[in-house]
Amino acid sequence: MSTPDDLFGPDNLPYGLFTTADDPGHRRVGVRYGARVLDAGAAAAAHGSPHAELLRQPSLNPLMAAGRHVWQAVRGALRSWLTDEAHREATERHLIPLDEVTLHLPFEVADYVDFYASEHHATNVGRIFRPDGDALTPNWKHLPIGYHGRAGTVVVSGTPVVRPQGQRKPPSEPLPLFGPSQRLDIEAEVGFVVGTPSAQGTAVGLPDFRDHVFGVTLLNDWSARDLQAWEYVPLGPFLGKSFATSVSPWITPLEALDAARVAPPSRDFPLLPYLDDSADGIAPGGLDLRITVRLNGHTIAEPPFSAMYWTAAQQLAHMTVNGASLRTGDLYGSGTVSGPEHSQRGCLLELTWGGREPLVLPDGKRAFLEDGDEVSLSAWAPGPGDTRIGLGDVTGRVAPPR
Ligand SMILES: O=C(O)/C=C/C(=O)CC(=O)CC(=O)O
Ligand SMILES: [Ca+2]
Ligand SMILES: [Mg+2]
């Protein structure tokens, strides 16, 4: 079986949804183990597990809705089926090589929202988009800013991304133009997937984060910067971001990232009590996740998630503080992950400073994405002992406009 230094060893065990060529209509819950996928429902049935029905559903939603105690029990059982000498033989026949499965969007996305939580990203974007104003708006260090995205256009890794068309207004033009985006970009982000719902009229406080968030996935918030720059005032991103958002097919359980928890950067202002994570008894909310962004196979950035100013727990607390409810399948993006260094910027807008300083790659210069370009995000975090926890890659190729 897999070795302890594998990114997908027994301390990781991310969930996905797969089909095989001989049974293409039958979606099954899978658990990645090394370079193989465990058919979780079949393994659970073989081991007489009380959770077999939950794992035999054609989506992760029922497991996600079952709550943290069930997540912990299932995870413990999976680990034992994969690693205990007594169980391994019965488990082995339900492991399928990764290259023999097709992976699908693993859950039904309910609402999708996206935040703006990297101080480095927000400062850079503010300078590029609003050179005459303050880089950060007055609210930025008091609340995690976010916007509502389009849940129905969240797609699984590997889905082509058709170049969006729309309005743009270059400064030199008196009136807006229509056509394919000339400034198609990526945003390297981490997505958080809600399992346990909450009731409308109630707030989910910082200590309850782990009861509600099922897991973590890599997310690419494709962004058409020319559409965005023209449309966003005063209500925020709309068509410049709603055409596609890609996620990894693998959802890593939050518990697998326990060894990666770190304190977030120190805060410049005292926070209101519902956001104050300096209080006693609140676990550190940052995550030491190291992301790599590749364009056509070349590494173009290595954004550090540990540099994010706002944590996922604060984002969840903020988005429910007004009494808005959570549904199973809600997805929220961290916001573009950028660190202080040039090589740590999580989008082309920042890496090329608005297109003015193109990247020089072995196969040519790039300010923004061209048709046929492929972008891939990968990430790992420290696991228990010397192990590493990998997040599943998220990849997408730009297709010409239709
Ligand atoms: O500052 C702006 O006007 C634009 C911000 C964004 O691009 C929104 C966004 O998706 C935020 C993020 O990913 O951090
Ligand atoms: Ca974004
Ligand atoms: Mg998007």
Short mmCIF file of C-alpha atoms and ligand atoms in Angstrom, two decimals:
data_model
loop_
_atom_site.label_atom_id
_atom_site.label_comp_id
_atom_site.label_asym_id
_atom_site.label_seq_id
_atom_site.Cartn_x
_atom_site.Cartn_y
_atom_site.Cartn_z
CA MET A 1 0.00 0.00 0.00
CA SER A 2 1.15 3.61 0.07
CA THR A 3 4.18 4.81 1.96
CA PRO A 4 4.03 7.30 4.84
CA ASP A 5 5.71 10.04 2.78
CA ASP A 6 3.02 9.82 0.12
CA LEU A 7 0.90 12.99 -0.19
CA PHE A 8 -2.17 10.76 -0.04
CA GLY A 9 -1.26 8.42 2.79
CA PRO A 10 -3.39 7.17 5.69
CA ASP A 11 -3.45 10.57 7.42
CA ASN A 12 -5.07 12.27 4.43
CA LEU A 13 -7.93 10.18 2.96
CA PRO A 14 -9.74 12.80 0.84
CA TYR A 15 -13.20 12.07 -0.54
CA GLY A 16 -14.30 12.20 -4.16
CA LEU A 17 -16.89 10.80 -6.55
CA PHE A 18 -15.94 8.43 -9.36
CA THR A 19 -17.19 6.19 -12.13
CA THR A 20 -15.41 3.41 -14.01
CA ALA A 21 -15.51 2.65 -17.75
CA ASP A 22 -17.44 -0.59 -17.25
CA ASP A 23 -20.13 1.11 -15.13
CA PRO A 24 -20.22 4.74 -16.33
CA GLY A 25 -23.67 5.55 -14.94
CA HIS A 26 -22.84 4.48 -11.40
CA ARG A 27 -21.33 7.31 -9.38
CA ARG A 28 -19.61 6.11 -6.25
CA VAL A 29 -17.95 7.72 -3.24
CA GLY A 30 -14.20 7.19 -3.44
CA VAL A 31 -11.36 7.78 -1.03
CA ARG A 32 -7.95 8.50 -2.45
CA TYR A 33 -5.15 6.35 -1.08
CA GLY A 34 -1.80 6.81 -2.80
CA ALA A 35 -2.33 6.30 -6.53
CA ARG A 36 -5.56 4.34 -5.99
CA VAL A 37 -9.17 5.05 -5.12
CA LEU A 38 -11.04 3.03 -2.53
CA ASP A 39 -14.64 2.27 -3.48
CA ALA A 40 -15.83 3.41 -0.05
CA GLY A 41 -19.39 2.04 -0.23
CA ALA A 42 -18.25 -1.41 -1.35
CA ALA A 43 -15.52 -1.51 1.29
CA ALA A 44 -17.97 -0.42 3.98
CA ALA A 45 -20.40 -3.18 2.96
CA ALA A 46 -17.59 -5.76 2.94
CA HIS A 47 -16.61 -4.74 6.47
CA GLY A 48 -20.22 -4.72 7.73
CA SER A 49 -20.05 -0.97 8.51
CA PRO A 50 -23.16 0.83 9.83
CA HIS A 51 -22.21 3.67 7.43
CA ALA A 52 -22.36 1.56 4.25
CA GLU A 53 -25.62 3.15 3.05
CA LEU A 54 -24.23 6.66 3.52
CA LEU A 55 -21.16 5.76 1.49
CA ARG A 56 -23.21 4.10 -1.28
CA GLN A 57 -24.86 7.38 -2.33
CA PRO A 58 -24.09 8.99 -5.73
CA SER A 59 -22.88 12.21 -4.03
CA LEU A 60 -20.94 13.29 -0.95
CA ASN A 61 -23.86 15.42 0.28
CA PRO A 62 -25.46 12.77 2.53
CA LEU A 63 -22.14 12.09 4.28
CA MET A 64 -21.47 15.82 4.54
CA ALA A 65 -24.91 16.37 6.10
CA ALA A 66 -24.42 13.57 8.65
CA GLY A 67 -22.32 15.73 10.96
CA ARG A 68 -18.95 15.68 12.62
CA HIS A 69 -19.41 12.57 14.78
CA VAL A 70 -20.20 10.52 11.69
CA TRP A 71 -17.28 12.10 9.76
CA GLN A 72 -14.95 11.06 12.57
CA ALA A 73 -16.34 7.53 12.78
CA VAL A 74 -16.15 6.98 9.02
CA ARG A 75 -12.63 8.38 8.83
CA GLY A 76 -11.47 6.13 11.67
CA ALA A 77 -13.04 3.11 9.96
CA LEU A 78 -11.48 3.92 6.56
CA ARG A 79 -8.07 4.22 8.13
CA SER A 80 -8.44 0.89 9.86
CA TRP A 81 -9.70 -0.87 6.69
CA LEU A 82 -6.69 0.47 4.78
CA THR A 83 -3.95 -0.06 7.36
CA ASP A 84 -4.90 -2.78 9.88
CA GLU A 85 -3.39 -6.14 9.00
CA ALA A 86 -6.68 -7.90 9.80
CA HIS A 87 -8.66 -5.79 7.31
CA ARG A 88 -6.27 -5.16 4.47
CA GLU A 89 -7.05 -8.22 2.44
CA ALA A 90 -10.79 -7.54 2.36
CA THR A 91 -10.09 -3.89 1.49
CA GLU A 92 -7.56 -4.57 -1.27
CA ARG A 93 -10.13 -5.76 -3.81
CA HIS A 94 -11.99 -2.44 -3.57
CA LEU A 95 -8.96 -0.32 -4.48
CA ILE A 96 -8.95 0.86 -8.10
CA PRO A 97 -5.99 2.52 -9.88
CA LEU A 98 -6.57 6.28 -10.25
CA ASP A 99 -6.03 6.12 -14.01
CA GLU A 100 -8.98 3.73 -14.34
CA VAL A 101 -11.57 6.11 -12.88
CA THR A 102 -13.32 9.28 -14.00
CA LEU A 103 -13.70 11.85 -11.26
CA HIS A 104 -16.80 14.05 -10.96
CA LEU A 105 -17.85 17.15 -9.07
CA PRO A 106 -18.11 15.43 -5.68
CA PHE A 107 -20.98 17.39 -4.11
CA GLU A 108 -23.93 19.51 -5.15
CA VAL A 109 -22.87 23.09 -4.64
CA ALA A 110 -25.53 25.01 -2.69
CA ASP A 111 -24.41 28.64 -2.37
CA TYR A 112 -21.00 29.83 -3.50
CA VAL A 113 -19.38 32.90 -2.02
CA ASP A 114 -15.84 34.18 -2.33
CA PHE A 115 -13.77 36.27 0.06
CA TYR A 116 -10.91 38.74 -0.31
CA ALA A 117 -8.73 37.77 2.64
CA SER A 118 -5.11 38.19 1.60
CA GLU A 119 -3.78 41.58 2.62
CA HIS A 120 -1.06 41.27 -0.05
CA HIS A 121 -3.56 40.46 -2.81
CA ALA A 122 -6.04 43.16 -1.74
CA THR A 123 -3.26 45.76 -1.50
CA ASN A 124 -1.88 44.88 -4.93
CA VAL A 125 -5.32 44.78 -6.60
CA GLY A 126 -6.28 48.05 -4.92
CA ARG A 127 -3.14 49.71 -6.32
CA ILE A 128 -3.75 48.33 -9.80
CA PHE A 129 -7.52 48.99 -10.02
CA ARG A 130 -7.69 52.18 -7.93
CA PRO A 131 -4.29 53.89 -8.22
CA ASP A 132 -5.67 57.20 -6.94
CA GLY A 133 -7.27 55.84 -3.77
CA ASP A 134 -6.14 53.97 -0.67
CA ALA A 135 -5.14 50.40 -1.54
CA LEU A 136 -7.27 48.91 1.25
CA THR A 137 -10.80 50.17 1.90
CA PRO A 138 -11.53 51.40 5.48
CA ASN A 139 -13.55 48.25 6.28
CA TRP A 140 -10.88 45.75 5.15
CA LYS A 141 -9.25 45.04 8.54
CA HIS A 142 -12.58 45.00 10.41
CA LEU A 143 -14.54 42.42 8.43
CA PRO A 144 -13.77 39.73 5.84
CA ILE A 145 -15.05 41.22 2.58
CA GLY A 146 -16.84 38.82 0.24
CA TYR A 147 -19.23 38.63 -2.70
CA HIS A 148 -21.80 36.11 -3.89
CA GLY A 149 -20.71 33.95 -6.80
CA ARG A 150 -22.60 31.57 -9.05
CA ALA A 151 -22.99 28.07 -7.59
CA GLY A 152 -24.23 26.54 -10.84
CA THR A 153 -20.99 27.26 -12.69
CA VAL A 154 -18.65 25.55 -10.23
CA VAL A 155 -16.99 22.78 -12.25
CA VAL A 156 -14.67 19.93 -11.46
CA SER A 157 -10.98 19.97 -12.36
CA GLY A 158 -10.39 19.06 -16.02
CA THR A 159 -13.50 20.83 -17.33
CA PRO A 160 -12.52 23.21 -20.18
CA VAL A 161 -13.11 26.88 -19.40
CA VAL A 162 -14.65 28.71 -22.35
CA ARG A 163 -13.28 32.23 -22.70
CA PRO A 164 -16.09 34.55 -21.59
CA GLN A 165 -17.51 37.30 -23.74
CA GLY A 166 -18.82 40.56 -22.44
CA GLN A 167 -18.45 44.29 -22.09
CA ARG A 168 -15.15 45.97 -21.49
CA LYS A 169 -14.16 49.58 -21.67
CA PRO A 170 -10.50 50.30 -22.25
CA PRO A 171 -9.58 53.79 -20.97
CA SER A 172 -8.83 54.87 -24.55
CA GLU A 173 -12.38 54.11 -25.76
CA PRO A 174 -15.31 56.50 -25.34
CA LEU A 175 -17.87 53.66 -25.20
CA PRO A 176 -17.79 50.02 -24.07
CA LEU A 177 -16.79 47.29 -26.54
CA PHE A 178 -18.23 43.78 -26.74
CA GLY A 179 -16.25 40.61 -27.36
CA PRO A 180 -14.10 37.87 -25.85
CA SER A 181 -12.23 38.86 -22.70
CA GLN A 182 -8.70 40.05 -23.47
CA ARG A 183 -7.61 39.76 -19.84
CA LEU A 184 -8.51 36.27 -18.70
CA ASP A 185 -6.90 35.42 -15.37
CA ILE A 186 -6.82 32.84 -12.62
CA GLU A 187 -7.06 33.15 -8.84
CA ALA A 188 -5.37 30.54 -6.66
CA GLU A 189 -7.68 29.90 -3.72
CA VAL A 190 -8.65 27.38 -1.09
CA GLY A 191 -12.32 26.38 -0.96
CA PHE A 192 -14.16 25.38 2.23
CA VAL A 193 -17.09 23.00 1.95
CA VAL A 194 -19.96 23.17 4.46
CA GLY A 195 -21.39 19.88 5.72
CA THR A 196 -23.65 20.56 8.69
CA PRO A 197 -26.39 23.12 8.02
CA SER A 198 -27.40 25.88 10.45
CA ALA A 199 -30.82 27.38 11.19
CA GLN A 200 -31.84 30.73 9.75
CA GLY A 201 -31.76 33.39 12.45
CA THR A 202 -28.76 31.86 14.24
CA ALA A 203 -25.05 32.63 13.97
CA VAL A 204 -22.20 30.09 13.78
CA GLY A 205 -19.50 31.29 16.18
CA LEU A 206 -15.75 30.75 15.83
CA PRO A 207 -15.68 27.67 18.13
CA ASP A 208 -18.32 25.93 15.97
CA PHE A 209 -16.33 26.07 12.74
CA ARG A 210 -15.27 22.41 12.92
CA ASP A 211 -18.83 21.22 13.48
CA HIS A 212 -19.94 22.77 10.19
CA VAL A 213 -17.04 22.63 7.75
CA PHE A 214 -16.56 19.19 6.23
CA GLY A 215 -13.39 19.78 4.25
CA VAL A 216 -11.09 21.73 2.03
CA THR A 217 -10.46 21.79 -1.72
CA LEU A 218 -8.28 23.77 -4.13
CA LEU A 219 -10.24 26.35 -6.10
CA ASN A 220 -9.49 28.47 -9.15
CA ASP A 221 -11.68 31.57 -9.38
CA TRP A 222 -11.27 32.30 -13.11
CA SER A 223 -11.55 36.05 -13.59
CA ALA A 224 -12.00 38.22 -16.69
CA ARG A 225 -10.23 41.37 -15.52
CA ASP A 226 -11.46 43.60 -18.33
CA LEU A 227 -15.11 42.66 -17.73
CA GLN A 228 -14.57 42.97 -13.97
CA ALA A 229 -12.90 46.41 -14.08
CA TRP A 230 -15.81 47.89 -16.05
CA GLU A 231 -18.76 46.27 -14.24
CA TYR A 232 -17.78 46.09 -10.57
CA VAL A 233 -18.65 49.59 -9.33
CA PRO A 234 -20.62 49.84 -7.08
CA LEU A 235 -21.90 46.28 -6.41
CA GLY A 236 -18.78 44.13 -6.89
CA PRO A 237 -17.77 41.21 -9.13
CA PHE A 238 -20.51 39.78 -11.38
CA LEU A 239 -20.05 38.44 -14.95
CA GLY A 240 -16.28 38.83 -14.75
CA LYS A 241 -16.25 35.86 -12.39
CA SER A 242 -19.49 33.93 -12.82
CA PHE A 243 -18.62 32.01 -16.01
CA ALA A 244 -16.61 29.28 -14.25
CA THR A 245 -15.00 28.35 -10.94
CA SER A 246 -12.96 25.15 -10.89
CA VAL A 247 -12.49 22.90 -7.86
CA SER A 248 -10.40 19.83 -7.19
CA PRO A 249 -12.27 16.50 -7.34
CA TRP A 250 -10.90 15.72 -3.84
CA ILE A 251 -12.26 17.12 -0.57
CA THR A 252 -9.70 16.80 2.19
CA PRO A 253 -11.33 16.38 5.62
CA LEU A 254 -10.59 19.30 7.94
CA GLU A 255 -9.21 16.86 10.49
CA ALA A 256 -6.43 15.85 8.08
CA LEU A 257 -5.10 19.40 8.36
CA ASP A 258 -4.84 19.47 12.18
CA ALA A 259 -1.03 19.42 12.10
CA ALA A 260 -1.05 22.34 9.65
CA ARG A 261 -2.90 24.76 11.94
CA VAL A 262 -0.96 27.96 12.58
CA ALA A 263 -1.66 31.35 14.09
CA PRO A 264 -2.80 33.91 11.50
CA PRO A 265 -0.79 37.14 11.04
CA SER A 266 -1.10 39.57 13.96
CA ARG A 267 -4.09 41.88 13.65
CA ASP A 268 -3.67 45.62 13.28
CA PHE A 269 -7.00 46.48 14.95
CA PRO A 270 -8.88 44.83 17.80
CA LEU A 271 -11.68 42.76 16.32
CA LEU A 272 -15.32 42.73 17.34
CA PRO A 273 -16.03 39.78 19.66
CA TYR A 274 -17.62 37.54 17.00
CA LEU A 275 -14.39 37.75 14.94
CA ASP A 276 -11.88 37.85 17.80
CA ASP A 277 -9.81 34.68 17.52
CA SER A 278 -7.22 35.82 20.06
CA ALA A 279 -9.58 34.74 22.86
CA ASP A 280 -8.63 31.73 25.02
CA GLY A 281 -9.80 28.34 23.86
CA ILE A 282 -10.04 29.21 20.16
CA ALA A 283 -7.79 26.95 18.08
CA PRO A 284 -5.37 28.71 15.72
CA GLY A 285 -7.32 29.45 12.56
CA GLY A 286 -4.54 29.73 9.98
CA LEU A 287 -3.40 26.82 7.82
CA ASP A 288 0.14 26.18 6.63
CA LEU A 289 -0.81 25.18 3.10
CA ARG A 290 1.77 25.68 0.36
CA ILE A 291 0.29 26.20 -3.07
CA THR A 292 2.00 25.90 -6.44
CA VAL A 293 0.51 27.56 -9.55
CA ARG A 294 1.59 26.13 -12.91
CA LEU A 295 0.92 27.58 -16.35
CA ASN A 296 1.47 25.06 -19.15
CA GLY A 297 3.57 23.04 -16.72
CA HIS A 298 5.82 25.93 -15.62
CA THR A 299 5.69 27.08 -12.01
CA ILE A 300 4.64 30.73 -11.98
CA ALA A 301 3.89 31.24 -8.27
CA GLU A 302 4.04 29.61 -4.84
CA PRO A 303 1.46 31.36 -2.66
CA PRO A 304 1.54 30.61 1.10
CA PHE A 305 -1.91 30.18 2.66
CA SER A 306 -0.46 30.88 6.13
CA ALA A 307 -0.18 34.57 5.16
CA MET A 308 -3.98 35.02 4.88
CA TYR A 309 -5.21 37.81 7.20
CA TRP A 310 -8.71 36.39 7.67
CA THR A 311 -9.23 32.74 8.58
CA ALA A 312 -11.89 30.35 7.30
CA ALA A 313 -13.48 30.27 10.78
CA GLN A 314 -13.77 34.07 10.80
CA GLN A 315 -15.28 33.97 7.31
CA LEU A 316 -17.89 31.44 8.43
CA ALA A 317 -18.68 33.48 11.56
CA HIS A 318 -19.02 36.63 9.46
CA MET A 319 -21.28 35.14 6.81
CA THR A 320 -23.71 33.85 9.43
CA VAL A 321 -23.56 36.70 11.98
CA ASN A 322 -26.65 38.31 10.42
CA GLY A 323 -28.62 35.08 10.84
CA ALA A 324 -28.09 33.76 7.30
CA SER A 325 -28.35 29.98 7.37
CA LEU A 326 -25.87 27.43 6.04
CA ARG A 327 -26.85 24.58 3.75
CA THR A 328 -25.03 21.34 3.12
CA GLY A 329 -22.93 21.96 0.02
CA ASP A 330 -22.28 25.65 0.61
CA LEU A 331 -18.87 26.48 -0.77
CA TYR A 332 -16.78 29.49 0.14
CA GLY A 333 -13.51 30.57 -1.38
CA SER A 334 -10.74 31.99 0.81
CA GLY A 335 -9.98 34.74 -1.66
CA THR A 336 -6.86 34.84 -3.80
CA VAL A 337 -3.86 33.60 -1.88
CA SER A 338 -0.89 35.95 -2.25
CA GLY A 339 2.16 36.33 -0.03
CA PRO A 340 4.53 39.28 0.36
CA GLU A 341 6.99 38.18 -2.35
CA HIS A 342 6.52 38.66 -6.09
CA SER A 343 6.83 34.89 -6.59
CA GLN A 344 3.97 34.36 -4.11
CA ARG A 345 1.25 36.23 -6.01
CA GLY A 346 -1.80 34.11 -6.73
CA CYS A 347 -3.05 35.71 -9.98
CA LEU A 348 -1.67 37.07 -13.24
CA LEU A 349 -3.13 40.53 -12.55
CA GLU A 350 -0.62 40.85 -9.71
CA LEU A 351 2.21 38.79 -11.24
CA THR A 352 2.21 40.98 -14.39
CA TRP A 353 1.09 44.17 -12.59
CA GLY A 354 -2.03 44.65 -14.64
CA GLY A 355 -0.43 43.18 -17.76
CA ARG A 356 2.39 45.74 -17.86
CA GLU A 357 5.15 43.28 -16.90
CA PRO A 358 4.46 40.02 -18.78
CA LEU A 359 5.84 36.75 -17.46
CA VAL A 360 8.59 35.28 -19.60
CA LEU A 361 8.00 31.54 -19.96
CA PRO A 362 9.99 29.01 -22.00
CA ASP A 363 7.16 28.96 -24.57
CA GLY A 364 6.58 32.70 -24.79
CA LYS A 365 5.46 35.77 -22.87
CA ARG A 366 2.18 35.92 -20.97
CA ALA A 367 0.34 38.92 -19.63
CA PHE A 368 -3.03 37.13 -19.42
CA LEU A 369 -4.21 33.68 -20.53
CA GLU A 370 -4.32 32.60 -24.17
CA ASP A 371 -6.65 30.00 -25.68
CA GLY A 372 -5.19 26.55 -25.07
CA ASP A 373 -3.32 27.57 -21.91
CA GLU A 374 -3.59 25.11 -19.05
CA VAL A 375 -3.46 26.23 -15.41
CA SER A 376 -2.97 23.81 -12.55
CA LEU A 377 -2.98 24.39 -8.80
CA SER A 378 -1.48 21.93 -6.35
CA ALA A 379 -0.82 22.18 -2.62
CA TRP A 380 0.47 20.34 0.39
CA ALA A 381 0.47 20.87 4.13
CA PRO A 382 2.48 19.34 6.96
CA GLY A 383 0.80 16.23 8.38
CA PRO A 384 1.48 14.30 11.58
CA GLY A 385 5.19 13.58 12.19
CA ASP A 386 7.17 13.81 8.96
CA THR A 387 4.18 13.23 6.70
CA ARG A 388 2.66 15.58 4.15
CA ILE A 389 -0.98 16.02 3.28
CA GLY A 390 -1.67 16.74 -0.39
CA LEU A 391 -4.71 18.56 -1.67
CA GLY A 392 -5.97 17.23 -5.01
CA ASP A 393 -4.87 19.29 -8.02
CA VAL A 394 -7.29 21.55 -9.84
CA THR A 395 -6.60 21.98 -13.53
CA GLY A 396 -8.37 23.79 -16.35
CA ARG A 397 -7.61 24.60 -19.97
CA VAL A 398 -8.85 27.72 -21.72
CA ALA A 399 -11.12 26.96 -24.70
CA PRO A 400 -11.83 29.58 -27.41
CA PRO A 401 -15.14 31.50 -27.14
CA ARG A 402 -18.14 29.80 -28.76
O1 LIG B 1 -10.62 44.85 -5.38
C1 LIG B 1 -11.35 44.53 -6.31
O2 LIG B 1 -12.04 45.36 -6.87
C2 LIG B 1 -11.39 43.15 -6.82
C3 LIG B 1 -11.31 42.04 -6.11
C4 LIG B 1 -11.45 40.71 -6.69
O3 LIG B 1 -10.85 40.32 -7.69
C5 LIG B 1 -12.47 39.89 -6.06
C6 LIG B 1 -12.02 38.54 -5.64
O4 LIG B 1 -12.34 37.53 -6.26
C7 LIG B 1 -11.28 38.53 -4.36
C8 LIG B 1 -10.24 37.49 -4.09
O5 LIG B 1 -10.21 36.42 -4.71
O6 LIG B 1 -9.40 37.72 -3.19
CA CA B 2 -11.56 35.30 -5.98
MG MG B 3 -15.28 32.40 -10.47
#
